[in-house]
Amino acid sequence: MKRKSLIALALASLVAMSVQAQVKVGIITGATGPGASLGIPYKNTFTVLPKTLGGEAVQYIIMDDGTDPTNAVKHARKLISEDKVDLIIGSSSVPAATSITDIASELKTPQIALSPVGPAASKNPWVFTIPQPAAIMMGAVADHMKVNNVKNVAYIGFSDAWGDLVLNGLKSHSDAAGIKIVAEERYGRNDTSVAGQILKILSTNPDAVVVGGSGTPGALPHVTLAERGYKGKVYHNHGVINKDFLRVGGKNIEGGFAPTGPVMVAEQLPDSNPTKKASLEFTKAYEGAFGAGTRNAFAAYSYDAYLLANSAVAEAAKKAKAGTPEFRQALRDALERTKNVNGTHAVYNMTTTDHAGVDSRARVLVVIENGDWKLVK
Amino acid sequence: MDLTIAALLTQDGVITGAVYALLAMGIVLVFSVTRVIFVPQGDYVAYAALTMAALQAGKTPGVIWLLLILSGMASLMELSSLIRTKSTSKIPKAMGLYLGIPVLLAGATYALASTALPLFFQAVLTLTLVSCMGPLLYRVAYRPVASASVLVLLIISVAVHLAITGLGLILFGAEGSRTTPYSDARFSLGPLQITGQSICVLLATGLAIVALYFFFTHSIRGKALQATAVNRVGSQLMGIRSNEAGSLAFLLSAMIGALSGLLIAPITTIFYDTGFLIGLKGFVAAIVGGLFSYPLAAAGALLVGLMESFSSFWASAFKEVFVFTLILPVLLWRSLRTHHSEEDEE
């Protein structure tokens, strides 16, 4: 009897040890629902990652929130309280990622958001964000406008949070670059026509049009502009950088500009660029699994989240065992002390006040030429 | 705003309105014959557009898998009900309809998908594939509960819509597509640029409406449908099978939906979930027609199209608000004017 219970105890502690030695990461992405075209590549990255994180064995628990903040919150709560994850990565849409931030601080678990989060959430000590803030990205657009003597700019963007983020990003540079926003138009992701908005924009006779859309729906305004014979410049944002955008836009979007992380044009960068190495590694892993030309900016954000977690987990593991509140606290602190992590999109340097941690090295301007992205030098 | 802009906006509104008109036709048709408020009407649009895009890209369109699943379910249901009622003599015909045709179509599509078919055949193939969904959906989801209340049928419609949209994501992927236009012609009429494509849309819509009109007034099947729409019980007493009428109504509405999809696909990018919003606007138009009048529904569709295009010029952020607010005064006006006279409403 005694021996049996001893064996049982030994077995139980073995199981406990193997559980303890493993880092658990909860992944939430919107792989279905309206944000699916971005959510799917965000999710895909986590299937090609190495089996260890910061030298520890790792288990990724991948969940789909259907681009719905309510689901995202439910999943985050379940991941933390039932699966005891040490870190939440996600979600891929602004509203879902923002609503998870409350759970992160309530249950004291670090979160790496794969999309920008709302202004209040970005001050949350438990939350770190990967994508470049719209202000940094639109800075590249504003610089290019300034050099090319663009004065009057019309804006057309989604009638949702993304449209606001891009517009505010543009506005934060408009004074310095000496540009005037002459029209602010909105459209819906699923709209079948933007003829009215485009006519309004053309009636203001702008030097350039900025489009605040994302994914394939971002192509519609540019296509309509081309059909109306618009000759000025068209600028997109970092939300459109994938192959399908080029496929849907076809000939009509040739010559369009967009800011993006360096990963999309990694081969065209000089070897001295700090992001080149990670970018090429990511591209090899991702395109190896999903086919040549499948690389996109969103999957690369997920990879950067992995790189950040990788360096922070290595730090935190020195202080505490995975699966404990101490480990989560240590992980958060380590994430905040992130120094010079070379990602695919940026060189990340977090501080207590800056949880995005990127600078102008995180952006390049690309132009659509012959159906592909070309670096603007 | 000057006259040129007004003319351009009208042009845009009329073209989108024409597509909504087709959808409204389909919704009115299904509702008047089967009392089903057919929420997934718009999903046919997305399915047709994405099927066409897949064929043009030389890929096997995902819709054939859905057809096979639906046909399997429908034929099993049909088989069991025929055996239960001991009418085994009808089995060969039923199997031919519910199993034979869809399987043949799916097989043919699978074999032909990688060959470059002429544009016209691609369109016909798409139209047939998507039309096939109609009667199958009716058999699987609606016929077993055909006599249920309007509310139950509506709830089923919502469920069918959610299932179809979810499957759409799996079958076609999350990315949108555009198809090659049927005509690259362009004419200038004053300030207006008239594209061959927009003429295609108007012509096809006009033809479809005329064809429906002749079908309902000059053919025996059309008259039977009309009779079922006017009075279900009465028409059943006259020997019209309401099940067959239902199947036919669903076939026609699927055909109309697919046609709208083929028309709109070259004009704009269609996603697996685009259909709902388009369908909803068709529904607003159908409501303007009181869910029974085809001409009024068509007029309503034009109104929706024009409102959409003009409000997108003036206040683009509130466009949908305007379109969907339109339904309130219409409902108010209808409820004041119409006397409640539907026959078999419990």
XYZ file of C-alpha atoms in Angstrom:
723
model
C 0.000 0.000 0.000
C 2.719 2.351 1.059
C 4.867 1.456 -1.922
C 1.993 2.033 -4.295
C 1.350 5.506 -2.990
C 5.050 6.266 -3.133
C 5.132 5.272 -6.790
C 2.051 7.338 -7.409
C 3.700 10.289 -5.717
C 6.830 9.845 -7.773
C 4.784 9.643 -10.974
C 2.771 12.687 -10.021
C 5.867 14.722 -9.331
C 7.357 13.568 -12.629
C 4.264 14.780 -14.445
C 4.366 18.010 -12.498
C 8.018 18.513 -13.401
C 7.458 17.935 -17.087
C 4.572 20.419 -17.009
C 6.696 22.938 -15.141
C 9.582 22.709 -17.534
C 7.393 23.756 -20.418
C 6.585 27.308 -21.398
C 2.999 27.720 -22.545
C 2.044 30.429 -24.976
C -1.530 31.216 -25.883
C -2.040 32.445 -29.444
C -5.250 34.238 -30.398
C -5.783 35.279 -34.004
C -8.793 36.129 -36.121
C -8.411 33.385 -38.706
C -12.100 33.519 -39.574
C -14.580 36.377 -39.785
C -14.035 39.731 -41.496
C -10.324 39.905 -40.592
C -9.552 36.419 -41.891
C -7.325 37.506 -44.760
C -4.855 38.957 -42.237
C -5.597 36.522 -39.427
C -4.688 33.415 -41.400
C -1.054 34.397 -42.140
C -0.712 35.697 -38.561
C -1.704 32.231 -37.382
C 0.348 30.297 -39.947
C 3.676 31.536 -38.559
C 3.111 29.712 -35.284
C 3.028 26.377 -37.098
C 6.567 26.804 -38.453
C 8.333 27.981 -35.281
C 11.099 26.001 -33.534
C 10.159 23.648 -30.683
C 11.905 25.768 -28.064
C 11.416 29.294 -26.816
C 14.334 30.968 -25.059
C 15.929 27.553 -24.623
C 12.825 26.087 -22.922
C 10.412 23.552 -24.370
C 7.347 25.376 -25.573
C 3.717 24.596 -26.264
C 1.678 26.938 -28.452
C -2.078 26.838 -27.910
C -3.650 28.426 -30.980
C -7.191 29.798 -30.814
C -9.403 31.595 -33.306
C -11.506 34.551 -32.189
C -13.408 35.006 -35.466
C -12.306 38.690 -35.472
C -14.742 39.165 -32.587
C -13.582 40.986 -29.410
C -16.051 39.030 -27.249
C -14.524 35.731 -28.335
C -11.027 37.115 -27.906
C -11.761 38.013 -24.286
C -13.300 34.601 -23.628
C -10.308 32.811 -25.118
C -7.790 34.973 -23.237
C -9.525 34.268 -19.934
C -9.654 30.543 -20.601
C -6.032 30.385 -21.762
C -4.788 32.108 -18.638
C -7.018 30.548 -15.982
C -7.394 27.004 -17.358
C -4.385 26.378 -19.573
C -2.115 28.476 -17.339
C -0.267 30.096 -20.209
C 2.719 32.316 -19.422
C 2.198 34.658 -22.333
C -0.607 35.683 -24.657
C 0.227 36.591 -28.239
C -2.602 38.283 -30.149
C -4.982 39.180 -31.415
C -4.660 40.162 -35.059
C -7.399 42.807 -35.221
C -7.369 46.152 -33.407
C -10.654 45.743 -31.472
C -9.879 42.162 -30.404
C -6.286 42.919 -29.383
C -7.449 45.973 -27.433
C -10.076 44.068 -25.496
C -7.588 41.372 -24.473
C -5.404 44.001 -22.783
C -7.866 44.275 -19.867
C -7.602 40.539 -19.200
C -3.803 40.721 -19.436
C -3.525 43.301 -16.679
C -6.316 41.779 -14.587
C -4.760 38.309 -14.552
C -1.184 39.656 -14.618
C -0.056 37.918 -17.786
C 2.076 39.636 -20.414
C 0.499 40.154 -23.828
C 2.242 40.745 -27.139
C -0.369 42.279 -29.433
C -0.069 41.506 -33.138
C -1.981 44.610 -34.129
C -1.862 48.155 -32.794
C -4.046 48.686 -29.708
C -6.188 51.633 -28.665
C -4.607 54.665 -26.985
C -5.542 53.703 -23.391
C -4.414 50.099 -23.824
C -1.032 51.138 -25.182
C -0.210 52.501 -21.688
C -1.020 49.153 -20.075
C 2.213 47.859 -18.432
C 1.405 44.243 -19.386
C 0.910 44.964 -23.073
C 3.533 45.132 -25.808
C 2.744 45.742 -29.458
C 4.558 44.512 -32.551
C 3.293 46.459 -35.577
C 4.788 49.845 -36.167
C 2.522 52.640 -34.892
C 0.688 54.286 -37.779
C 2.495 57.557 -37.020
C 5.892 55.971 -37.776
C 4.636 54.394 -40.982
C 2.821 57.440 -42.255
C 6.021 59.371 -41.518
C 7.605 57.574 -44.478
C 4.648 58.640 -46.602
C 4.846 62.248 -45.397
C 8.601 62.380 -46.082
C 8.065 61.137 -49.608
C 5.301 63.703 -50.147
C 7.509 66.500 -48.919
C 10.337 65.551 -51.270
C 7.930 65.256 -54.189
C 6.269 68.570 -53.477
C 2.831 67.191 -52.682
C 0.674 69.869 -51.055
C -2.982 68.823 -51.171
C -3.841 65.336 -49.993
C -7.180 63.565 -50.012
C -7.865 60.671 -47.674
C -10.138 57.677 -48.107
C -10.143 54.942 -45.473
C -12.169 52.239 -43.763
C -15.041 53.447 -41.634
C -13.550 51.695 -38.606
C -10.655 51.893 -36.149
C -8.075 51.140 -38.847
C -9.272 54.053 -40.962
C -8.931 56.333 -37.921
C -5.440 55.077 -37.043
C -4.087 55.704 -40.526
C -5.713 59.123 -40.780
C -4.364 60.185 -37.371
C -0.957 58.855 -38.316
C -1.014 61.010 -41.428
C -2.303 64.055 -39.552
C 0.521 63.828 -37.008
C 2.960 64.647 -39.822
C 0.869 66.927 -41.993
C 2.029 70.226 -40.458
C 5.719 69.353 -40.496
C 5.530 68.145 -44.088
C 3.477 71.153 -45.148
C 0.592 69.102 -46.495
C -3.080 69.922 -46.311
C -5.777 67.263 -46.055
C -8.486 68.453 -48.425
C -10.958 65.556 -48.187
C -11.702 62.836 -45.640
C -13.811 60.034 -47.040
C -14.803 56.658 -45.628
C -15.881 53.311 -47.051
C -16.709 49.840 -45.751
C -14.598 46.712 -46.157
C -17.346 44.968 -48.098
C -18.466 47.893 -50.218
C -18.895 47.120 -53.872
C -18.452 50.673 -55.090
C -16.591 53.775 -53.932
C -17.528 55.853 -56.959
C -19.215 58.555 -54.867
C -16.258 59.028 -52.538
C -13.805 59.060 -55.424
C -15.824 61.685 -57.300
C -15.808 63.856 -54.210
C -12.055 63.402 -53.889
C -11.446 64.214 -57.547
C -13.550 67.356 -57.230
C -11.006 68.685 -54.693
C -8.212 68.093 -57.198
C -5.612 66.619 -54.817
C -1.906 66.096 -55.602
C -2.046 62.727 -53.875
C -4.575 60.340 -52.352
C -3.898 58.329 -49.199
C -5.844 55.087 -48.822
C -6.516 53.829 -45.303
C -7.663 50.323 -46.092
C -6.165 46.938 -45.394
C -5.861 43.636 -47.223
C -7.617 43.129 -50.534
C -10.443 45.603 -49.779
C -7.733 48.280 -49.754
C -7.406 47.991 -53.537
C -10.900 49.223 -54.429
C -10.329 53.004 -54.067
C -7.090 52.826 -56.042
C -8.758 50.818 -58.816
C -11.631 53.293 -58.978
C -9.178 56.209 -59.086
C -7.359 54.554 -61.989
C -10.637 53.954 -63.806
C -11.494 57.626 -63.436
C -8.137 58.495 -64.968
C -6.555 59.993 -61.835
C -2.914 60.909 -62.542
C -1.648 61.895 -59.099
C 0.187 59.733 -56.575
C -1.635 57.126 -54.508
C -0.253 56.094 -51.107
C -1.381 53.009 -49.203
C -0.426 51.953 -45.698
C 1.268 48.947 -44.131
C -2.034 47.031 -43.945
C -2.097 46.089 -47.626
C 1.229 44.346 -48.001
C 0.340 40.923 -49.376
C 0.267 39.158 -52.722
C -3.514 39.050 -52.941
C -3.679 42.824 -52.814
C -1.482 42.914 -55.923
C -3.546 40.210 -57.604
C -6.868 41.960 -56.989
C -5.558 45.385 -57.960
C -3.783 44.158 -61.067
C -2.657 46.778 -63.586
C -4.732 49.499 -61.961
C -2.584 49.841 -58.856
C 0.794 50.032 -60.621
C 2.837 52.909 -59.266
C 1.113 52.975 -55.887
C 3.305 53.599 -52.827
C 3.113 51.926 -49.441
C 5.182 51.993 -46.254
C 6.076 48.608 -44.811
C 8.551 46.810 -42.636
C 11.868 45.922 -44.314
C 11.000 42.206 -44.442
C 8.946 42.552 -47.611
C 11.956 43.666 -49.637
C 14.665 41.946 -47.594
C 16.607 40.796 -50.667
C 16.824 44.378 -51.927
C 18.292 45.693 -48.652
C 22.034 46.201 -48.107
C 23.711 43.528 -45.953
C 24.412 46.129 -43.274
C 20.689 46.433 -42.520
C 20.132 44.900 -39.052
C 16.784 43.382 -40.024
C 18.060 41.542 -43.068
C 19.236 38.383 -41.334
C 16.017 37.728 -39.406
C 13.975 38.604 -42.473
C 15.715 36.046 -44.634
C 15.474 33.383 -41.896
C 11.769 34.036 -41.542
C 11.215 33.989 -45.290
C 12.993 30.661 -45.599
C 10.954 29.054 -42.828
C 7.616 30.487 -43.926
C 7.921 30.038 -47.672
C 9.394 26.597 -47.073
C 6.120 25.580 -45.470
C 3.581 27.572 -47.475
C 5.209 27.969 -50.900
C 7.325 30.563 -52.685
C 5.973 34.114 -52.693
C 3.683 33.569 -49.699
C 5.725 35.865 -47.457
C 3.662 38.739 -46.116
C 3.971 41.487 -43.554
C 1.458 39.928 -41.156
C 3.108 36.544 -40.777
C 6.343 38.451 -40.180
C 4.753 40.348 -37.259
C 4.017 36.996 -35.654
C 7.636 36.013 -36.197
C 8.796 39.190 -34.482
C 6.504 38.387 -31.545
C 8.272 35.041 -31.378
C 11.717 36.696 -31.460
C 10.757 39.088 -28.641
C 9.333 36.255 -26.555
C 12.396 34.158 -27.321
C 14.804 36.674 -25.810
C 12.520 37.532 -22.895
C 11.808 33.915 -21.919
C 15.550 33.201 -21.815
C 15.910 36.078 -19.336
C 12.887 35.194 -17.237
C 13.779 31.512 -16.996
C 16.832 32.487 -14.952
C 14.564 33.979 -12.280
C 11.548 31.679 -12.034
C 9.951 28.467 -13.255
C 7.464 28.604 -16.111
C 3.832 28.376 -15.072
C 4.192 30.517 -11.945
C 3.060 34.112 -11.328
C 6.714 34.996 -10.630
C 7.658 33.779 -14.099
C 4.949 35.883 -15.715
C 6.129 38.935 -13.790
C 9.739 38.216 -14.768
C 8.688 37.737 -18.356
C 6.923 41.072 -18.378
C 9.959 42.795 -16.890
C 12.221 41.096 -19.412
C 10.015 42.174 -22.302
C 10.184 45.737 -21.039
C 13.990 45.558 -20.969
C 14.136 44.292 -24.572
C 17.280 45.778 -26.130
C 18.311 45.593 -29.763
C 16.297 42.563 -30.748
C 16.684 42.370 -34.515
C 13.301 41.420 -35.930
C 12.011 41.177 -39.461
C 10.187 44.485 -39.290
C 12.274 46.483 -36.859
C 14.980 46.654 -34.263
C 13.035 46.492 -30.993
C 14.075 48.573 -27.975
C 11.408 48.644 -25.281
C 11.330 51.104 -22.381
C 8.892 51.628 -19.526
C 7.144 54.298 -21.555
C 7.458 52.780 -25.017
C 5.984 49.315 -25.470
C 6.169 49.361 -29.263
C 9.887 50.064 -29.256
C 10.446 50.765 -32.915
C 12.121 53.634 -34.736
C 12.448 54.779 -38.330
C 14.539 51.701 -39.129
C 11.185 49.879 -38.974
C 9.913 51.341 -42.191
C 10.737 51.442 -45.835
C 8.704 52.869 -48.669
C 7.870 50.461 -51.468
C 6.296 51.047 -54.843
C 4.251 48.618 -56.918
C 6.143 47.834 -60.108
C 5.262 45.030 -62.532
C 3.029 43.425 -59.960
C 5.604 43.332 -57.171
C 6.908 45.501 -54.342
C 10.073 47.477 -55.145
C 12.087 49.356 -52.560
C 12.082 53.141 -53.042
C 15.643 54.259 -52.411
C -22.081 69.271 -56.714
C -22.789 70.031 -60.335
C -24.701 68.231 -63.051
C -21.717 66.191 -64.183
C -21.173 64.745 -60.743
C -24.887 64.126 -60.339
C -24.897 62.274 -63.647
C -21.886 60.171 -62.655
C -23.422 59.337 -59.297
C -26.712 58.416 -60.952
C -24.873 56.152 -63.348
C -23.120 54.393 -60.471
C -26.333 54.156 -58.476
C -28.325 52.686 -61.353
C -25.760 49.971 -61.949
C -25.555 48.878 -58.314
C -29.328 49.294 -58.142
C -29.727 46.872 -61.045
C -27.825 44.209 -59.146
C -29.872 44.837 -55.996
C -32.998 44.597 -58.156
C -32.081 41.072 -59.213
C -31.504 40.079 -55.604
C -34.789 41.632 -54.544
C -36.523 39.588 -57.286
C -35.040 36.401 -55.864
C -36.068 37.273 -52.310
C -39.627 38.183 -53.333
C -39.924 35.023 -55.428
C -38.815 32.701 -52.642
C -40.897 34.458 -50.012
C -44.106 34.530 -51.992
C -43.936 30.847 -52.903
C -42.490 29.319 -49.731
C -42.839 32.068 -47.068
C -39.097 31.755 -46.461
C -37.241 35.037 -45.956
C -34.169 33.896 -47.774
C -31.241 35.529 -45.998
C -28.554 33.625 -47.962
C -29.725 35.137 -51.285
C -26.641 37.361 -51.235
C -24.370 34.404 -50.616
C -25.187 33.077 -54.090
C -23.628 36.295 -55.376
C -20.384 35.644 -53.545
C -20.350 31.953 -54.474
C -20.961 32.694 -58.154
C -18.325 35.428 -58.293
C -15.699 33.325 -56.524
C -16.527 30.226 -58.588
C -16.093 32.261 -61.747
C -12.800 33.659 -60.435
C -11.573 30.158 -59.583
C -12.461 28.888 -63.064
C -10.627 31.808 -64.630
C -7.572 31.116 -62.497
C -7.673 27.482 -63.661
C -8.449 26.226 -60.150
C -11.129 23.749 -59.136
C -13.924 25.850 -57.643
C -14.637 24.849 -54.042
C -18.368 25.000 -54.644
C -18.362 21.486 -56.116
C -17.485 19.994 -52.719
C -20.450 21.777 -51.184
C -22.646 20.504 -54.017
C -21.507 16.936 -53.400
C -22.149 17.175 -49.661
C -25.559 18.771 -50.178
C -26.472 16.231 -52.814
C -25.455 13.359 -50.550
C -27.607 14.743 -47.731
C -30.545 15.516 -50.004
C -30.561 12.110 -51.680
C -30.385 10.284 -48.336
C -33.302 12.339 -47.033
C -35.252 11.759 -50.227
C -34.497 8.046 -50.175
C -35.600 7.575 -46.594
C -38.797 9.535 -47.081
C -39.665 7.624 -50.265
C -39.064 4.288 -48.563
C -41.118 5.381 -45.569
C -44.062 6.313 -47.762
C -43.558 3.092 -49.758
C -43.328 4.905 -53.089
C -40.272 3.010 -54.281
C -41.180 3.522 -57.913
C -40.239 7.177 -57.600
C -36.726 6.393 -56.343
C -34.898 6.312 -59.721
C -36.223 9.724 -60.741
C -35.470 11.287 -57.363
C -31.958 9.845 -57.308
C -31.349 11.138 -60.812
C -32.375 14.618 -59.728
C -30.746 14.834 -56.318
C -27.695 12.637 -56.847
C -27.122 12.203 -60.572
C -27.191 15.801 -61.768
C -25.030 17.344 -59.001
C -22.468 14.527 -59.169
C -22.271 14.783 -62.965
C -21.882 18.562 -62.759
C -19.231 18.349 -60.069
C -17.367 15.708 -62.016
C -17.502 17.700 -65.224
C -16.274 20.812 -63.432
C -13.467 18.888 -61.806
C -12.376 17.561 -65.192
C -12.732 20.877 -67.007
C -11.362 23.229 -64.330
C -7.759 23.234 -65.501
C -8.584 23.728 -69.197
C -9.019 27.271 -70.410
C -12.697 27.450 -71.280
C -14.093 30.365 -73.256
C -15.514 33.116 -71.053
C -19.088 32.302 -72.034
C -18.800 28.631 -70.999
C -17.190 29.602 -67.711
C -20.183 31.828 -67.030
C -22.681 29.114 -67.989
C -20.878 26.526 -65.873
C -20.816 28.872 -62.884
C -24.490 29.654 -63.330
C -25.409 25.950 -63.432
C -23.238 25.018 -60.457
C -24.576 27.750 -58.202
C -28.190 27.313 -59.383
C -27.929 23.676 -58.365
C -27.424 24.777 -54.756
C -30.964 26.213 -54.620
C -33.123 23.077 -54.855
C -30.606 21.115 -52.775
C -30.722 23.694 -49.984
C -34.499 23.644 -50.161
C -34.589 19.852 -49.884
C -32.126 19.713 -47.004
C -33.044 22.737 -44.916
C -36.580 23.876 -45.713
C -38.755 21.095 -47.146
C -38.859 19.013 -43.960
C -40.348 22.021 -42.150
C -42.168 23.645 -45.051
C -45.324 24.278 -43.061
C -43.586 25.865 -40.060
C -44.232 29.509 -39.141
C -42.485 32.366 -40.936
C -40.385 32.979 -37.838
C -39.054 29.408 -37.718
C -38.258 29.578 -41.427
C -36.440 32.877 -40.882
C -34.356 31.387 -38.096
C -33.463 28.466 -40.370
C -32.491 30.979 -43.048
C -30.119 32.695 -40.668
C -28.579 29.350 -39.766
C -28.223 28.402 -43.440
C -26.603 31.772 -44.127
C -24.071 31.355 -41.315
C -23.245 27.841 -42.495
C -22.824 28.926 -46.111
C -20.624 31.902 -45.199
C -18.454 29.775 -42.922
C -18.081 27.139 -45.624
C -17.314 29.905 -48.107
C -14.215 30.797 -46.092
C -13.042 27.181 -46.200
C -13.942 26.636 -49.859
C -12.679 29.887 -51.358
C -10.246 31.294 -48.792
C -10.296 34.684 -47.132
C -9.048 36.732 -50.044
C -11.293 38.538 -52.462
C -11.312 38.160 -56.209
C -12.205 40.062 -59.306
C -13.011 38.487 -62.653
C -12.133 39.674 -66.147
C -14.810 41.944 -67.622
C -17.068 40.581 -70.354
C -16.431 43.613 -72.472
C -13.627 46.147 -72.532
C -15.602 48.602 -74.624
C -15.824 52.195 -73.423
C -17.916 55.030 -74.818
C -17.975 58.675 -73.890
C -21.352 60.286 -73.581
C -20.632 63.891 -72.628
C -18.850 63.665 -69.279
C -19.988 60.095 -68.741
C -17.694 57.164 -69.331
C -19.933 54.260 -70.194
C -18.245 50.882 -69.947
C -19.357 47.814 -71.845
C -19.531 46.079 -68.500
C -22.170 48.432 -67.145
C -24.262 47.935 -70.266
C -23.959 44.182 -69.715
C -25.320 44.608 -66.184
C -28.305 46.688 -67.270
C -29.093 44.454 -70.257
C -28.863 41.256 -68.247
C -31.021 42.661 -65.455
C -33.602 43.903 -67.947
C -33.648 40.579 -69.781
C -33.957 38.636 -66.535
C -36.918 40.735 -65.435
C -38.661 40.349 -68.808
C -37.962 36.614 -68.821
C -39.414 36.260 -65.327
C -42.471 38.224 -66.390
C -43.132 35.911 -69.346
C -42.390 32.869 -67.226
C -45.028 33.841 -64.686
C -47.684 34.906 -67.157
C -47.198 32.590 -70.129
C -45.908 29.222 -68.919
C -47.858 26.592 -67.015
C -45.105 26.120 -64.418
C -44.846 29.833 -63.881
C -48.565 30.074 -63.434
C -48.421 27.225 -60.951
C -45.791 29.137 -58.986
C -47.898 32.250 -59.142
C -50.878 30.269 -57.889
C -48.889 28.884 -54.966
C -47.783 32.402 -54.131
C -51.330 33.716 -54.146
C -52.886 30.887 -52.181
C -50.973 27.820 -51.047
C -53.863 25.705 -49.859
C -56.032 26.575 -52.820
C -53.327 25.719 -55.319
C -52.649 22.431 -53.556
C -56.337 21.585 -53.935
C -55.986 22.314 -57.631
C -53.274 19.678 -57.866
C -50.154 21.856 -57.718
C -47.477 20.198 -55.613
C -46.163 22.770 -53.189
C -42.886 20.856 -52.785
C -42.178 21.091 -56.469
C -43.157 24.729 -56.496
C -40.738 25.324 -53.625
C -37.915 23.551 -55.436
C -38.558 25.534 -58.572
C -38.677 28.820 -56.662
C -35.347 28.028 -55.016
C -33.835 27.029 -58.352
C -34.920 30.292 -59.944
C -33.756 32.401 -57.025
C -30.372 30.674 -57.019
C -30.109 31.307 -60.739
C -30.931 34.970 -60.238
C -28.422 35.182 -57.397
C -25.721 33.550 -59.501
C -26.478 35.884 -62.379
C -26.041 38.905 -60.084
C -22.757 37.454 -58.938
C -21.517 37.033 -62.484
C -22.538 40.595 -63.297
C -20.965 42.272 -60.294
C -17.743 40.227 -60.138
C -15.853 42.200 -62.817
C -16.891 45.555 -61.316
C -15.722 45.057 -57.770
C -13.805 42.739 -55.477
C -15.981 40.026 -53.997
C -15.117 38.251 -50.739
C -16.595 35.104 -49.289
C -18.653 37.241 -46.913
C -19.579 40.100 -49.263
C -22.894 38.460 -50.046
C -24.585 39.276 -46.779
C -24.446 43.048 -47.153
C -25.501 42.950 -50.799
C -28.294 40.549 -49.913
C -29.415 42.795 -47.081
C -29.702 45.718 -49.481
C -31.686 43.514 -51.844
C -33.874 42.753 -48.843
C -34.453 46.452 -48.145
C -35.547 46.771 -51.772
C -37.809 43.737 -51.443
C -39.388 45.303 -48.347
C -40.143 48.429 -50.367
C -42.077 46.084 -52.647
C -43.857 44.624 -49.619
C -42.192 41.254 -50.320
C -44.763 40.553 -53.041
C -44.522 43.125 -55.818
C -41.742 42.640 -58.374
C -41.986 46.087 -60.026
C -42.064 47.866 -56.668
C -39.099 45.821 -55.471
C -37.173 46.763 -58.610
C -38.013 50.424 -58.021
C -36.932 50.018 -54.409
C -33.636 48.553 -55.566
C -32.979 51.531 -57.806
C -33.793 53.816 -54.883
C -31.339 51.933 -52.644
C -28.637 52.084 -55.318
C -29.100 55.800 -55.885
C -29.227 56.586 -52.176
C -26.083 54.634 -51.644
C -24.217 56.403 -54.378
C -25.354 59.914 -53.431
C -24.800 59.423 -49.701
C -21.328 58.066 -50.371
C -20.589 61.394 -52.031
C -22.031 63.615 -49.317
C -21.376 61.722 -46.116
C -19.474 58.548 -46.835
C -19.086 57.617 -43.172
C -22.871 57.375 -42.783
C -23.692 55.643 -46.049
C -25.028 52.404 -44.574
C -26.974 54.359 -41.990
C -28.905 56.152 -44.732
C -29.597 52.985 -46.697
C -30.850 50.977 -43.760
C -32.816 53.851 -42.260
C -34.777 53.853 -45.506
C -36.543 50.745 -44.282
C -38.199 52.560 -41.342
C -40.469 55.003 -43.184
C -41.288 52.263 -45.685
C -42.341 49.884 -42.933
C -44.346 52.632 -41.231
C -46.093 53.522 -44.458
C -46.819 49.887 -45.246
C -48.143 49.088 -41.808
C -50.506 52.050 -42.004
C -51.696 51.173 -45.479
C -51.872 47.396 -45.651
C -54.547 45.335 -43.983
C -53.346 42.093 -42.543
C -54.608 39.576 -45.037
C -52.107 36.754 -45.300
C -53.959 33.498 -45.483
C -52.073 30.946 -43.474
C -50.421 33.035 -40.810
C -51.216 31.546 -37.421
